[in-house]
Each structure stands twice: as C-alpha cells, then as structure tokens.
Coordinates of C-alpha atoms and ligand atoms in Angstrom, one line a residue:
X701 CA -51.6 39.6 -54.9
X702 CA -53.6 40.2 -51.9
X703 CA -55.4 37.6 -50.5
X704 CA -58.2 37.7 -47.7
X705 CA -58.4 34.6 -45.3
X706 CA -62.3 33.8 -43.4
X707 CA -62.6 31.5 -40.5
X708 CA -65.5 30.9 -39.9
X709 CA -67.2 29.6 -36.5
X710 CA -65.7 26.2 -36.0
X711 CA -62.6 26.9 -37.0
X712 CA -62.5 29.5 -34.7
X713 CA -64.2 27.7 -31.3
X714 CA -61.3 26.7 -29.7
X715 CA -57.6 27.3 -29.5
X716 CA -56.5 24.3 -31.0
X717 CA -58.6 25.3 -34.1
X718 CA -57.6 28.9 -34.2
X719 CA -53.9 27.4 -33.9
X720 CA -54.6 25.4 -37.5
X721 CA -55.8 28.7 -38.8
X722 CA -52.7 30.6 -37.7
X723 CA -50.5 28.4 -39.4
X724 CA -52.5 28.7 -42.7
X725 CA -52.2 32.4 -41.8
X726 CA -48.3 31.4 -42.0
X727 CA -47.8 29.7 -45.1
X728 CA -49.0 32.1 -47.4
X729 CA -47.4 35.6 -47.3
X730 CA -50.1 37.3 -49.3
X731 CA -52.1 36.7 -46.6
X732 CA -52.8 40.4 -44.9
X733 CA -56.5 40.4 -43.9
X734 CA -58.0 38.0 -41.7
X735 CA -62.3 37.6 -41.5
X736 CA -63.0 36.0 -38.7
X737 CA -66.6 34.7 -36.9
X738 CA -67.8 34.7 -33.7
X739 CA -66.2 31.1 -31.8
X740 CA -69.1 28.4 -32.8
X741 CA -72.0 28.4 -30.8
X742 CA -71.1 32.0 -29.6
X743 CA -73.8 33.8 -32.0
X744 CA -76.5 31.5 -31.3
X745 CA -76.3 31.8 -27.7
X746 CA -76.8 35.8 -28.6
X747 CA -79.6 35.5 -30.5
X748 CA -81.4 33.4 -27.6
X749 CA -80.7 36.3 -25.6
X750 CA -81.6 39.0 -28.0
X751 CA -84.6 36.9 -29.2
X752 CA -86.1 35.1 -26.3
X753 CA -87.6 37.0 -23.0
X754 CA -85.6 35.2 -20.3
X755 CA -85.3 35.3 -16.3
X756 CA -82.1 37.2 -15.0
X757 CA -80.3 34.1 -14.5
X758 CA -81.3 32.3 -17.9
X759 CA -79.2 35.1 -19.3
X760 CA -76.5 35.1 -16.8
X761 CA -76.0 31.5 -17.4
X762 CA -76.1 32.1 -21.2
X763 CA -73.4 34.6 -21.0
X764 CA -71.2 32.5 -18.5
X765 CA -71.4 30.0 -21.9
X766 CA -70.0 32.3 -24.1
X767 CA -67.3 33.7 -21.4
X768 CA -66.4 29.7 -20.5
X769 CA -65.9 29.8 -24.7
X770 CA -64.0 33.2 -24.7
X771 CA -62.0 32.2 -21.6
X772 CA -60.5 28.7 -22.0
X773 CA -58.7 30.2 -25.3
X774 CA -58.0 33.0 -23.3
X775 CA -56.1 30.7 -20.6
X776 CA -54.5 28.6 -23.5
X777 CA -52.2 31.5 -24.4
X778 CA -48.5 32.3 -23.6
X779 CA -49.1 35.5 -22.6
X780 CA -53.2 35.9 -21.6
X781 CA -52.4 39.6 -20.0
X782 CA -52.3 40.8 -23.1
X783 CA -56.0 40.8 -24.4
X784 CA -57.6 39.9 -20.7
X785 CA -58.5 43.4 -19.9
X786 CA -60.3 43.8 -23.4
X787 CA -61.8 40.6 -23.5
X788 CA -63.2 41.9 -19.5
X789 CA -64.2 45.0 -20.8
X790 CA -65.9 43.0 -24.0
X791 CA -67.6 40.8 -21.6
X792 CA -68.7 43.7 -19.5
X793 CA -70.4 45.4 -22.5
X794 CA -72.2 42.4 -23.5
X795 CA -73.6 41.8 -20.1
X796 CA -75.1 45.2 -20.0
X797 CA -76.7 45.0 -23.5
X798 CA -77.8 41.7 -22.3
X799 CA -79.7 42.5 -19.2
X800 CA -80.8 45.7 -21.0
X801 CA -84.5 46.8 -20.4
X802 CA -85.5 47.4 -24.1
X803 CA -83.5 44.9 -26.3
X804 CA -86.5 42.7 -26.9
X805 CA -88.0 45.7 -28.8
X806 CA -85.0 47.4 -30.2
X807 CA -82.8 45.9 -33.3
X808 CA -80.2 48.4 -33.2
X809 CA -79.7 46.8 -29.2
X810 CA -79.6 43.2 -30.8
X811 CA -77.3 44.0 -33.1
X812 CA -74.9 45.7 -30.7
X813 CA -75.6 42.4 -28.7
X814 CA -74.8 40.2 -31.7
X815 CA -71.3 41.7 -33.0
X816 CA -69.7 41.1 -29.1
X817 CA -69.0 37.4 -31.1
X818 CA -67.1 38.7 -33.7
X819 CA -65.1 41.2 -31.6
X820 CA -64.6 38.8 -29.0
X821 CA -63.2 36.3 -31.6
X822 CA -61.3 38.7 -33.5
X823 CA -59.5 39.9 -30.4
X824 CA -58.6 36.6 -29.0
X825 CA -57.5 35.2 -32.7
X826 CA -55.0 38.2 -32.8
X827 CA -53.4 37.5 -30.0
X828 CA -52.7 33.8 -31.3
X829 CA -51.1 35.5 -34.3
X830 CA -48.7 37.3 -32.1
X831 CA -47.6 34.2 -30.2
X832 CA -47.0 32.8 -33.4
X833 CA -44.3 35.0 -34.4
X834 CA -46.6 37.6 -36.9
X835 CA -46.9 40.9 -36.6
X836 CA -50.9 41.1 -36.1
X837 CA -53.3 43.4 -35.1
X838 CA -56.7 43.2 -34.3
X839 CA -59.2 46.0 -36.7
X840 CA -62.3 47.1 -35.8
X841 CA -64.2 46.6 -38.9
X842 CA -66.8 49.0 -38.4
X843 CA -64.5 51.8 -39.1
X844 CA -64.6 51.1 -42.9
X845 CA -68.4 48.6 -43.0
X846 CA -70.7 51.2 -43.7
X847 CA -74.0 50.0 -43.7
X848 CA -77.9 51.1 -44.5
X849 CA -79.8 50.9 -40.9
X850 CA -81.6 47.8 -41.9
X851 CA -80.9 46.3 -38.3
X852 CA -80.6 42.4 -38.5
X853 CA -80.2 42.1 -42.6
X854 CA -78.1 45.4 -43.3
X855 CA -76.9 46.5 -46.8
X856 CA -73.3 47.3 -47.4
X857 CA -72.9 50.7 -48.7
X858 CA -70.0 49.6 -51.7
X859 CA -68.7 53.4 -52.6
X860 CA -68.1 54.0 -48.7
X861 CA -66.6 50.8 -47.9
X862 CA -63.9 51.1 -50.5
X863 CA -63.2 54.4 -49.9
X864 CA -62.4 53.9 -46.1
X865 CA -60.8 50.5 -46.8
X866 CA -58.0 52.3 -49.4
X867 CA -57.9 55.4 -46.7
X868 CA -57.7 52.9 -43.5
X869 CA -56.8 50.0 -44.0
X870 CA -54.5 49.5 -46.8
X871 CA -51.8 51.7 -45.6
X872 CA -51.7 49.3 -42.2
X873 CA -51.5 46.1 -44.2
X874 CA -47.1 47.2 -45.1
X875 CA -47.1 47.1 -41.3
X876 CA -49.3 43.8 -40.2
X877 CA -51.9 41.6 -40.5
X878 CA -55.3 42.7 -39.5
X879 CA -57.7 40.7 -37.9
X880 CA -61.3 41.6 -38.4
X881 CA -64.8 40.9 -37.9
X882 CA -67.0 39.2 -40.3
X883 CA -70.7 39.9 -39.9
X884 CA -71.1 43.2 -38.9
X885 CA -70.6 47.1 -39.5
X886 CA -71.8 50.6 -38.9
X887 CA -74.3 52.9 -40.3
X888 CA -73.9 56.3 -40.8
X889 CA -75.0 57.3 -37.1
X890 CA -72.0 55.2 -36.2
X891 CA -74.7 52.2 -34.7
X892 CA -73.6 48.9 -34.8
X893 CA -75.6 47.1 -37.5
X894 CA -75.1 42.9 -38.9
X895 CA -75.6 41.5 -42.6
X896 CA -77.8 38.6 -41.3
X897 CA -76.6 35.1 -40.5
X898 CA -73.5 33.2 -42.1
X899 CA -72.6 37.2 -43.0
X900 CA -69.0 36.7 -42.3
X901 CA -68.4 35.5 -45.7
X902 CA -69.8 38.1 -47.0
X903 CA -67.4 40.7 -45.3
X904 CA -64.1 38.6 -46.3
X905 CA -65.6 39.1 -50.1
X906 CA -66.6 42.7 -49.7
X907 CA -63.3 43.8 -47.9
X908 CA -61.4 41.5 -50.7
X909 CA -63.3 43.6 -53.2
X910 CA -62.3 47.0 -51.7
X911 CA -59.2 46.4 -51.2
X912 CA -58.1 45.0 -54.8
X913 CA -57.4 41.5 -53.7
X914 CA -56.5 38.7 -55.9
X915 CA -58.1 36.2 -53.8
X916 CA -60.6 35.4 -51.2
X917 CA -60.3 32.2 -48.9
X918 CA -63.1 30.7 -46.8
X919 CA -62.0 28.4 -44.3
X920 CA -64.4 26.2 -43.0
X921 CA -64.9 22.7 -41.6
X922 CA -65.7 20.8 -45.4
X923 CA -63.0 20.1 -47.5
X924 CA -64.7 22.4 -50.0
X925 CA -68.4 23.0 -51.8
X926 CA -69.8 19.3 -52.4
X927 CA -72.2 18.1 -55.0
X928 CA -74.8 18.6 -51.8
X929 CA -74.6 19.6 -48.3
X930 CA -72.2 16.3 -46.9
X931 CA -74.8 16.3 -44.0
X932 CA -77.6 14.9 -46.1
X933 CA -75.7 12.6 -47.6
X934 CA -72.4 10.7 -47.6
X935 CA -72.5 10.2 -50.6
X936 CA -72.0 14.2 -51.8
X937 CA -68.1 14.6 -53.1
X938 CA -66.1 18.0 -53.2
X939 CA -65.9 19.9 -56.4
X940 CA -62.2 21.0 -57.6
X941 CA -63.8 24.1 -59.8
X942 CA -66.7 26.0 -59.8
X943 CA -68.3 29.1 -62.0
X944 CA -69.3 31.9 -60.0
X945 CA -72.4 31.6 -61.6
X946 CA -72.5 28.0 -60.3
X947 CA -71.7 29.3 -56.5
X948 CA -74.3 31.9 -56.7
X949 CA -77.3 29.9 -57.6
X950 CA -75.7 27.5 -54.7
X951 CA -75.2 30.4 -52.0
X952 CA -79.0 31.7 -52.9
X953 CA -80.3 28.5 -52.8
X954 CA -79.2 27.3 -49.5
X955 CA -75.7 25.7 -49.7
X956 CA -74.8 27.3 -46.2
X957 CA -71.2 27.1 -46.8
X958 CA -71.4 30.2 -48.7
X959 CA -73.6 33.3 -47.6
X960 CA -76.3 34.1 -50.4
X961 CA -74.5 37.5 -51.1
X962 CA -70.5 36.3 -51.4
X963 CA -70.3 35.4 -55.0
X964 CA -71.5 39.2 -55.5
X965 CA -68.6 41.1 -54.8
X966 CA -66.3 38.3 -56.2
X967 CA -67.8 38.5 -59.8
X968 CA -67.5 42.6 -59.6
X969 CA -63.6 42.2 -59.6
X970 CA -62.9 38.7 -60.9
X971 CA -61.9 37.9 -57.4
X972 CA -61.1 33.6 -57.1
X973 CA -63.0 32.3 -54.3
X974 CA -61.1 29.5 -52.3
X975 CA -63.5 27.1 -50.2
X976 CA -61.3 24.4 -47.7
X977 CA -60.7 23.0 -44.2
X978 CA -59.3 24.8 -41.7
X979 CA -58.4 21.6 -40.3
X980 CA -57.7 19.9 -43.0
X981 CA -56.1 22.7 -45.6
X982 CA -53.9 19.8 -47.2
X983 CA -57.1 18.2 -48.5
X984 CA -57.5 21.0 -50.5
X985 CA -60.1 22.9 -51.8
X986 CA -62.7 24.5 -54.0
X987 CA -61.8 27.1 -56.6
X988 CA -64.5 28.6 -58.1
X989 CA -63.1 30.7 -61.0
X990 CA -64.7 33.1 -63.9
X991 CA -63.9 30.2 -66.1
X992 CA -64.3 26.9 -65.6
X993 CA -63.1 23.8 -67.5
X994 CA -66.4 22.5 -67.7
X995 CA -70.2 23.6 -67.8
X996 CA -71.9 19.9 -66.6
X997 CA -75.4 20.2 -66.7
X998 CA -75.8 18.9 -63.4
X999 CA -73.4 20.6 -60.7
X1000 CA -75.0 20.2 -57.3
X1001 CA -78.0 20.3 -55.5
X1002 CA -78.8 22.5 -52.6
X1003 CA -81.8 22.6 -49.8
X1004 CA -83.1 26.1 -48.2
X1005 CA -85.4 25.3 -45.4
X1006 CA -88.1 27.1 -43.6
X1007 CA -89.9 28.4 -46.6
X1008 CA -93.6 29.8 -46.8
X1009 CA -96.0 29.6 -49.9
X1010 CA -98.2 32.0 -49.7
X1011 CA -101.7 32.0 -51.7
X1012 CA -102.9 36.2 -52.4
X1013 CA -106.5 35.5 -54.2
X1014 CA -109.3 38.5 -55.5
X1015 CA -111.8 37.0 -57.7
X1016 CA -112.1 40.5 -58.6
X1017 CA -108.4 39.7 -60.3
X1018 CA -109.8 38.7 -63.6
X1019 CA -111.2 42.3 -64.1
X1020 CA -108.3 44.4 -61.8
X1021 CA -105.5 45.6 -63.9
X1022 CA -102.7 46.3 -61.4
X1023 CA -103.2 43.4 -59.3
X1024 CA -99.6 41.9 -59.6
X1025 CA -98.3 45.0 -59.4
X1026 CA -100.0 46.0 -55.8
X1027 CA -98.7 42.7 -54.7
X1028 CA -95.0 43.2 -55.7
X1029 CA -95.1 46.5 -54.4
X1030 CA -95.7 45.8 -51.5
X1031 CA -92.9 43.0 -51.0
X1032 CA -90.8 44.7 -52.3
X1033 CA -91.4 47.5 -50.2
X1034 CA -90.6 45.1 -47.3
X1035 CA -87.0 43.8 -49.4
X1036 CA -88.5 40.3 -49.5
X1037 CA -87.3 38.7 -52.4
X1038 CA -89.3 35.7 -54.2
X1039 CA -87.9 32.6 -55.4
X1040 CA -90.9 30.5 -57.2
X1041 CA -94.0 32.2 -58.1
X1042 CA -97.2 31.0 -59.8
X1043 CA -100.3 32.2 -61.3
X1044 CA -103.6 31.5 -62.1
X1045 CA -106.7 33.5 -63.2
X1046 CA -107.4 34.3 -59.7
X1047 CA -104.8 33.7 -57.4
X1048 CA -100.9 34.2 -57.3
X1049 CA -98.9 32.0 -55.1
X1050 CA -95.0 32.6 -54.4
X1051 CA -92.4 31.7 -51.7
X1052 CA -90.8 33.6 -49.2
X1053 CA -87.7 32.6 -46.7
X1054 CA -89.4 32.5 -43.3
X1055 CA -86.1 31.5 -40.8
X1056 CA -87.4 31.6 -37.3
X1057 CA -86.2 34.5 -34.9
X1058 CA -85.0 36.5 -38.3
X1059 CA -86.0 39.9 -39.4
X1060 CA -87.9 38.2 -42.6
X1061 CA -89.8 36.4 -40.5
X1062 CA -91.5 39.8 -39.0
X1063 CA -91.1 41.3 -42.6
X1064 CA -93.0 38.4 -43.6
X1065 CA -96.0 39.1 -40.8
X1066 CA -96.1 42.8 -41.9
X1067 CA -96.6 42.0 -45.3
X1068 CA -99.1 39.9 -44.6
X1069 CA -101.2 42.4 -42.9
X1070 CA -101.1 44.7 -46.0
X1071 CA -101.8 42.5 -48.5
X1072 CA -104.9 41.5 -46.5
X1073 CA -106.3 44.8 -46.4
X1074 CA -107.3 44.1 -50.3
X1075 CA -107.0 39.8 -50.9
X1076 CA -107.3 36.9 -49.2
X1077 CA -104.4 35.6 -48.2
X1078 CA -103.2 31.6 -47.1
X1079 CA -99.8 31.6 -45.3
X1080 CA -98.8 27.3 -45.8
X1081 CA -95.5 26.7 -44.0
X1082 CA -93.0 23.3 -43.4
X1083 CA -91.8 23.6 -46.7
X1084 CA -88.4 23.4 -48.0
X1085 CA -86.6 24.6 -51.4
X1086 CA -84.7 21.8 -53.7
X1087 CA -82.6 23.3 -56.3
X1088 CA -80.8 21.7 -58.9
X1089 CA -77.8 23.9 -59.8
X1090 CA -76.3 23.7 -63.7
X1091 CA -75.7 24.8 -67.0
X1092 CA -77.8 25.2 -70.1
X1093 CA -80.9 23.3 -67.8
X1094 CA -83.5 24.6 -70.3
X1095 CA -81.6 23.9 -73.7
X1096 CA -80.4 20.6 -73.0
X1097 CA -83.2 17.8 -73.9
X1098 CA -83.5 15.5 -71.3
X1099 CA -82.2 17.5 -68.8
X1100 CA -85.6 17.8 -66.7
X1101 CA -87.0 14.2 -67.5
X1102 CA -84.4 12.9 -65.5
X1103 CA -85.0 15.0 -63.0
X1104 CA -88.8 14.3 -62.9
X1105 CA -88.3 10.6 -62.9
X1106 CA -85.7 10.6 -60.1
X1107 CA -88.6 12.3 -58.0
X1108 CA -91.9 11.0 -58.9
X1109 CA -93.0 9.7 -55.8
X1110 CA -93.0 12.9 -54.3
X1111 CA -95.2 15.9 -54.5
X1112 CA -93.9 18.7 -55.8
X1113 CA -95.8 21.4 -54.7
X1114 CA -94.4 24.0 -56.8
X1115 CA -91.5 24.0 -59.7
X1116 CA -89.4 26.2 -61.4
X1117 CA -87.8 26.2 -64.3
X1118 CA -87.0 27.6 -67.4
X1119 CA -86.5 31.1 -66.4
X1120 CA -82.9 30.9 -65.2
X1121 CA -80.2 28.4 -67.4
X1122 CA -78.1 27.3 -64.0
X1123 CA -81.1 25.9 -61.9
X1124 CA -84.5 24.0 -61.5
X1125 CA -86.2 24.2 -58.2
X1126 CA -89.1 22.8 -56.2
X1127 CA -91.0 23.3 -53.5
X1128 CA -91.1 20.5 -51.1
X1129 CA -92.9 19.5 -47.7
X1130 CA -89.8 19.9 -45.0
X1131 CA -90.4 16.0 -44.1
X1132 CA -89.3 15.0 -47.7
X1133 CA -86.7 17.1 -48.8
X1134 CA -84.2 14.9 -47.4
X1135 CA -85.2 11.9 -49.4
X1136 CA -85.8 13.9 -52.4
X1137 CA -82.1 15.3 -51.9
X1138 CA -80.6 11.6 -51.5
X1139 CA -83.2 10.6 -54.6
X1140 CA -82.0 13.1 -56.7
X1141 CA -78.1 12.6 -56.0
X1142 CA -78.0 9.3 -56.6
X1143 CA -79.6 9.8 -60.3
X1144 CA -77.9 12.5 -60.9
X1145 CA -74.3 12.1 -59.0
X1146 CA -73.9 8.8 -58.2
Ligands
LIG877 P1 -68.6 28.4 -41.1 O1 -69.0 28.4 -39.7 O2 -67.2 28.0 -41.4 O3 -69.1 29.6 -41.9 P2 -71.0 27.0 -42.0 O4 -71.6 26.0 -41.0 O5 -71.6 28.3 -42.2 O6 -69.4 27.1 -41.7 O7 -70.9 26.3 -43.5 C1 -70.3 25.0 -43.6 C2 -71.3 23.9 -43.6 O8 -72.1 24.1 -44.8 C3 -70.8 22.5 -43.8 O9 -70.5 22.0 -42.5 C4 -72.0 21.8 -44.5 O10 -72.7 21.0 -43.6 C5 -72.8 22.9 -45.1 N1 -73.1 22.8 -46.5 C6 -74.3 22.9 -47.1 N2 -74.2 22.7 -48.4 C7 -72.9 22.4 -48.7 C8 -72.2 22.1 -49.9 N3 -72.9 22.0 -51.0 N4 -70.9 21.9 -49.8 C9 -70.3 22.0 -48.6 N5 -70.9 22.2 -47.4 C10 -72.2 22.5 -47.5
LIG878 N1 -71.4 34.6 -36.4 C1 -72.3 34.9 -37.4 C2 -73.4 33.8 -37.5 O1 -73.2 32.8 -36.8 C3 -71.8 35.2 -38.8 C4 -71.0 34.0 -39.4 O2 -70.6 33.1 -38.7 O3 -70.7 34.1 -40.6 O4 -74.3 33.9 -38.2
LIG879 MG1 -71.0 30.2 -42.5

C-alpha cells in the first residue's frame, strides 16, 4: 500500500507551507517516501546564474536570495542546530559552483548548480518532519536515480533505478520516512545530472514505480488538474477522475501541473495518480485512474508555449527519395520530438519546443545548422500549441465542427488531428492563444 507524496515548489517555499505538507505527511501512514522541489523561486534564481554571464556581485546577491529563502525556514525551527551546518556546507558548495570559471560552458557544472534546490529543500523539509513527531530522514536520491549523461534533459535508466531502489531504499522505509529530491540524479560517472524543468514529478512517479507503490500523490497549489490551466481562465473547474491516457496528452501538451513524462511510469504499474492542494488537501483532489467512469469527448484543453515552426524546403524534393527520412534523422539524432507536422510537394514544416535558456533550445540551433547544409530552412517563432484533450475525437461526428466554429476568427496556422483519438491541436500566434483558450472553454465547458 505504499504511497509516494511530491511537493512541489510552492508548497515547499516557506515553513508555514512545508508545515501543511507535514501534516498531510501525518495523516496517511502509507506515506513512506517524500519528493520534494526546490523552495519556489529557488531553481529559477539557479538557472539565472547558470544561464546568464553576470558580475561577481549579480551572483552574490542572487545566492543571498536563495540563502534569505533557505534561512528564514531554517530559523523557524525548534531545533535549527540540527541541519545548520549542512545547509552551511550546502550553501558553501553552491557558491563555489556559482562563481565557477567554466559553468557558462559546462552542463554537467549547471546541473551540479541546479540540484543545490532540491537538496537544500529536502534537508530543511526533513528536519520539519522530525519536529513533528516522525521518524524522518533526509535520502540523497542520486544514490538510486541513475541517469544517461544528457545534462539539462537526462533520461532515467528504469532497470537501474529499480534495482537500487529495492537494494537501498526499501529496506529503510520499516525504519523512516525518507525525504528525497525530485528533479535530479546521477549518471554512471557518479555526475550530478537533472530531468529538465517541473522534473520533480517525474521522480515521485519513477521512485513510486520502483518501489511497487500503490499510489502516487502530487501536492501542489490547484485543487487538482482543471478543464484548463485556472490561470487563463476562471472559469476552468477541477476534474474528480481522469484516464491516464487523458493526463498524458495533458502533461505533453503543456498542462504544467504535471511533467510531460509522469503519466509514463504510472501506466507501467497501474500506479493511481493523486493531484491536490497542499494547502488546501480537504478540497480534495484529482484521481486519475486506469479506468474511468466516463470517456467525454471533450476533457480539457491545455497551452504549451514557446513553440517554433520550422519550414525545411528542396525543390529538388519532388525527385529525392529519402528526403523525409534525412530530415527525421537528423532530429532525432538531436532527441527533439515533433508535435504537428505538414507536408507539401516541396516543403515539410513541423514544430519543435523552443523554451528559452533550455537545452532544446541549443538542440534546436544545432539542428538547424545541419539541415541547412542540404535545404532551406525558415525558423518562425511566437507561436503557441492549443490542444484539445478527449476521447474518440476522430469517430465522433461533430466533434471538430464545434471546435472549428468556436475558433474561427483566428488563424490557425497549423492543425492536427485525426492521428491520435484523445486530442486535436493547433498552432497558434503566442498573442492569441489566450483568447483562443477562453473561446474554446466557453463552447466547450461552459
Ligand atoms: P509545483 O511547483 O507544485 O510543481 P507547478 O507550478 O509546476 O506546481 O504546477 C501547478 C500549476 O500548473 C498551477 O498553478 C496551474 O497554474 C498550472 N496548470 C496548468 N494547466 C493546469 C491544469 N489543467 N490544471 C491545473 N493546473 C494547471
Ligand atoms: N525545481 C525544479 C524546477 O523548478 C523541478 C520541479 O520543481 O519540479 O523546475
Ligand atoms: Mg511542477
């Protein structure tokens, strides 16, 4: 009946909040593993450092944000002697990373940078445990996370994770609850490596999945998933049930409350997902099950921003067998994956994710390059991805006329559908996807 808890950033930025998680940590006794994030606002204030080139004091004042963060908890507790000369030491090794010559240029530095939020959190959150009568210890992850050495977007290595989960980690559980980091791991040379942003979902379902659990919770700061993000509109209401079909489509296309890659672990092993409020966990919450009562056409609609079309054109592609291939090859090469892709007699277009300050975004520069070297290539960005998550979309008549008609005023300047039964997606210019998210909910929701 194991379950494994995640609290994610704002549940974990202050002690107040980390003092609702604890009792949630409490109440259920099947509770044994504990994901936590970095505090919020922690890992952005990283990736400035790691990303931007700054004076001596623009970083020094950047870390004395994150140690203000770190230290008011600190100074909140009964007993602050406890973790203070690990959260020092933390704080020391950050610093040095920080103000390091090379980590502009080297990934494995940044990520060493970017897990101090996690192990900061992770230490501090344990010791709130403590004072709250569990036993509780804090467990470096990256023991048992093995990784590839894809710095910035690493892969989790499954067979090695579950085998040093069962070897190290489920014999402690009899004795205490272990805190952990979300977000990041190891890879075989023992570097410190991270799963990309929002990756501390990810973790909680991976370690749920090596370790047999029954369930996995995600704590967060919305009441569960909602029809959209609540942020565009008011108007988007939490869903009791969802598939994990229905998830997925919603992680990948941009619902942030779930990192793309959670639902994948939790479909492996039939593992329930449980979405709530850390502040709020009597408000209850998603479930999203195997099998859920109902299959509604229309479930939800998400937004992923900071797409890029791109436009590859030979008018020698008439007569060149192997074009598509040479193309694909070479993304895939890079691990970009495409979402929407279109053809015509000379010219393929398809999207890409393009987040600033992210490792696709230089993937995305390097592919570039090579496709170059035999098409012309037109990079378009400011465009954003609406997806309308459901079941049976391309059986069901009527299902995309309403869809259309909700959003004719808009140009759509690519669509998908037909090739997937749980979603229809467009491409959209960034400055309308809002309207065309509000549009759509209110036909479709509302
Ligand atoms: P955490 O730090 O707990 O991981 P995130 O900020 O990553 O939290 O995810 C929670 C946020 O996800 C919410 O505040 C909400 O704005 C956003 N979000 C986007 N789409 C949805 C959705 N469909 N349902 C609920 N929240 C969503
Ligand atoms: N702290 C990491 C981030 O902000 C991971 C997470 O919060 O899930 O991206
Ligand atoms: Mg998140």
């Amino acid at each position: 009946m194991l379950n494994v808890a995640k609290f994610g950033g704002t549940s974990v930025a202050n002690f107040a909040a980390m003092q609702n998680c604890a009792n949630i940590v409490k109440d259920n006794a099947n509770t044994k593993v504990v994901v936590v994030s970095a505090s919020a606002g922690v890992t952005n204030l990283l990736v400035d450092i790691a990303h931007t080139a700054m004076t001596t004091e623009q970083t020094s004042a950047k870390i004395a944000q994150i140690s203000d963060i770190q230290f008011a908890i600190l100074h909140a507790l009964k007993d602050p002697q406890e973790v203070s000369d690990k959260l020092t030491e933390l704080l020391d090794s950050l610093k040095e990373l920080a103000l390091h010559e090379e980590l502009l240029h080297r990934p494995d530095l940044k990520d060493a940078l970017l897990s101090h939020g996690e192990r900061l959190s992770s230490l501090l959150f344990s010791a709130v445990l403590k004072q709250n009568g569990l036993s509780a210890s804090n467990f470096d992850v990256r023991k048992i996370l093995r990784t590839d050495s894809e710095y910035g977007q690493a892969a989790p290595q499954l067979s090695e994770i579950k085998q040093a989960a069962q070897c190290l980690m489920l014999p402690e559980l009899a004795k205490s609850v272990l805190v952990t980091q979300g977000f990041i791991g190891s890879d075989e040379h023992g570097n410190t490596t991270t799963l990309g942003r929002g990756g501390s979902d990810f973790t909680a379902a991976l370690l749920a999945e090596a370790l047999d659990a029954a369930t996995c919770e995600i704590w967060t700061d919305v009441i569960g998933v909602y029809t959209t993000d609540p942020r565009i509109t008011s108007a988007a209401k939490p869903l009791p049930e969802l598939s994990f079909e229905e998830a997925a489509e919603m992680a990948t296309f941009g619902a942030k409350v779930l990192h793309p890659a959670t639902m994948e672990p939790a479909l492996r092993q039939n593992i329930k997902v449980f979405v709530g409020s850390s502040k709020e966990p009597e408000k209850g919450g998603t479930w999203i099950v195997r099998d859920c009562k109902s299959e509604p056409a229309y479930r939800a609609i998400t937004r992923r921003k900071d797409q890029v079309m791109v436009t590859v054109k030979t008018p020698k592609m008439m007569f060149a067998q192997g074009f598509l291939q040479k193309v694909f090859t070479i993304i895939a090469q890079h691990k970009l994956s495409v979402d929407l892709v279109t053809t015509s007699e000379i010219s393929v277009s398809f999207t890409l994710d393009n987040p600033p300050n992210s490792v696709l975004q230089r993937l995305n520069r390097e592919t570039i390059e090579e496709l170059s070297q035999f098409c012309d290539v037109l990079m378009e960005d400011n465009y954003d991805l609406v997806t309308v998550v459901g079941n049976n979309m391309h059986s069901a008549a009527g299902v995309s006329s309403k869809i259309f008609t909700a959003i004719s005023d808009y140009n759509l300047r690519m669509i998908c559908y037909g090739a997937n039964p749980h979603n229809m997606s467009f491409l959209v210019g960034n400055g309308d996807s809002t309207d065309v998210v509000k549009v759509l909910h209110k036909a479709l929701f509302e």
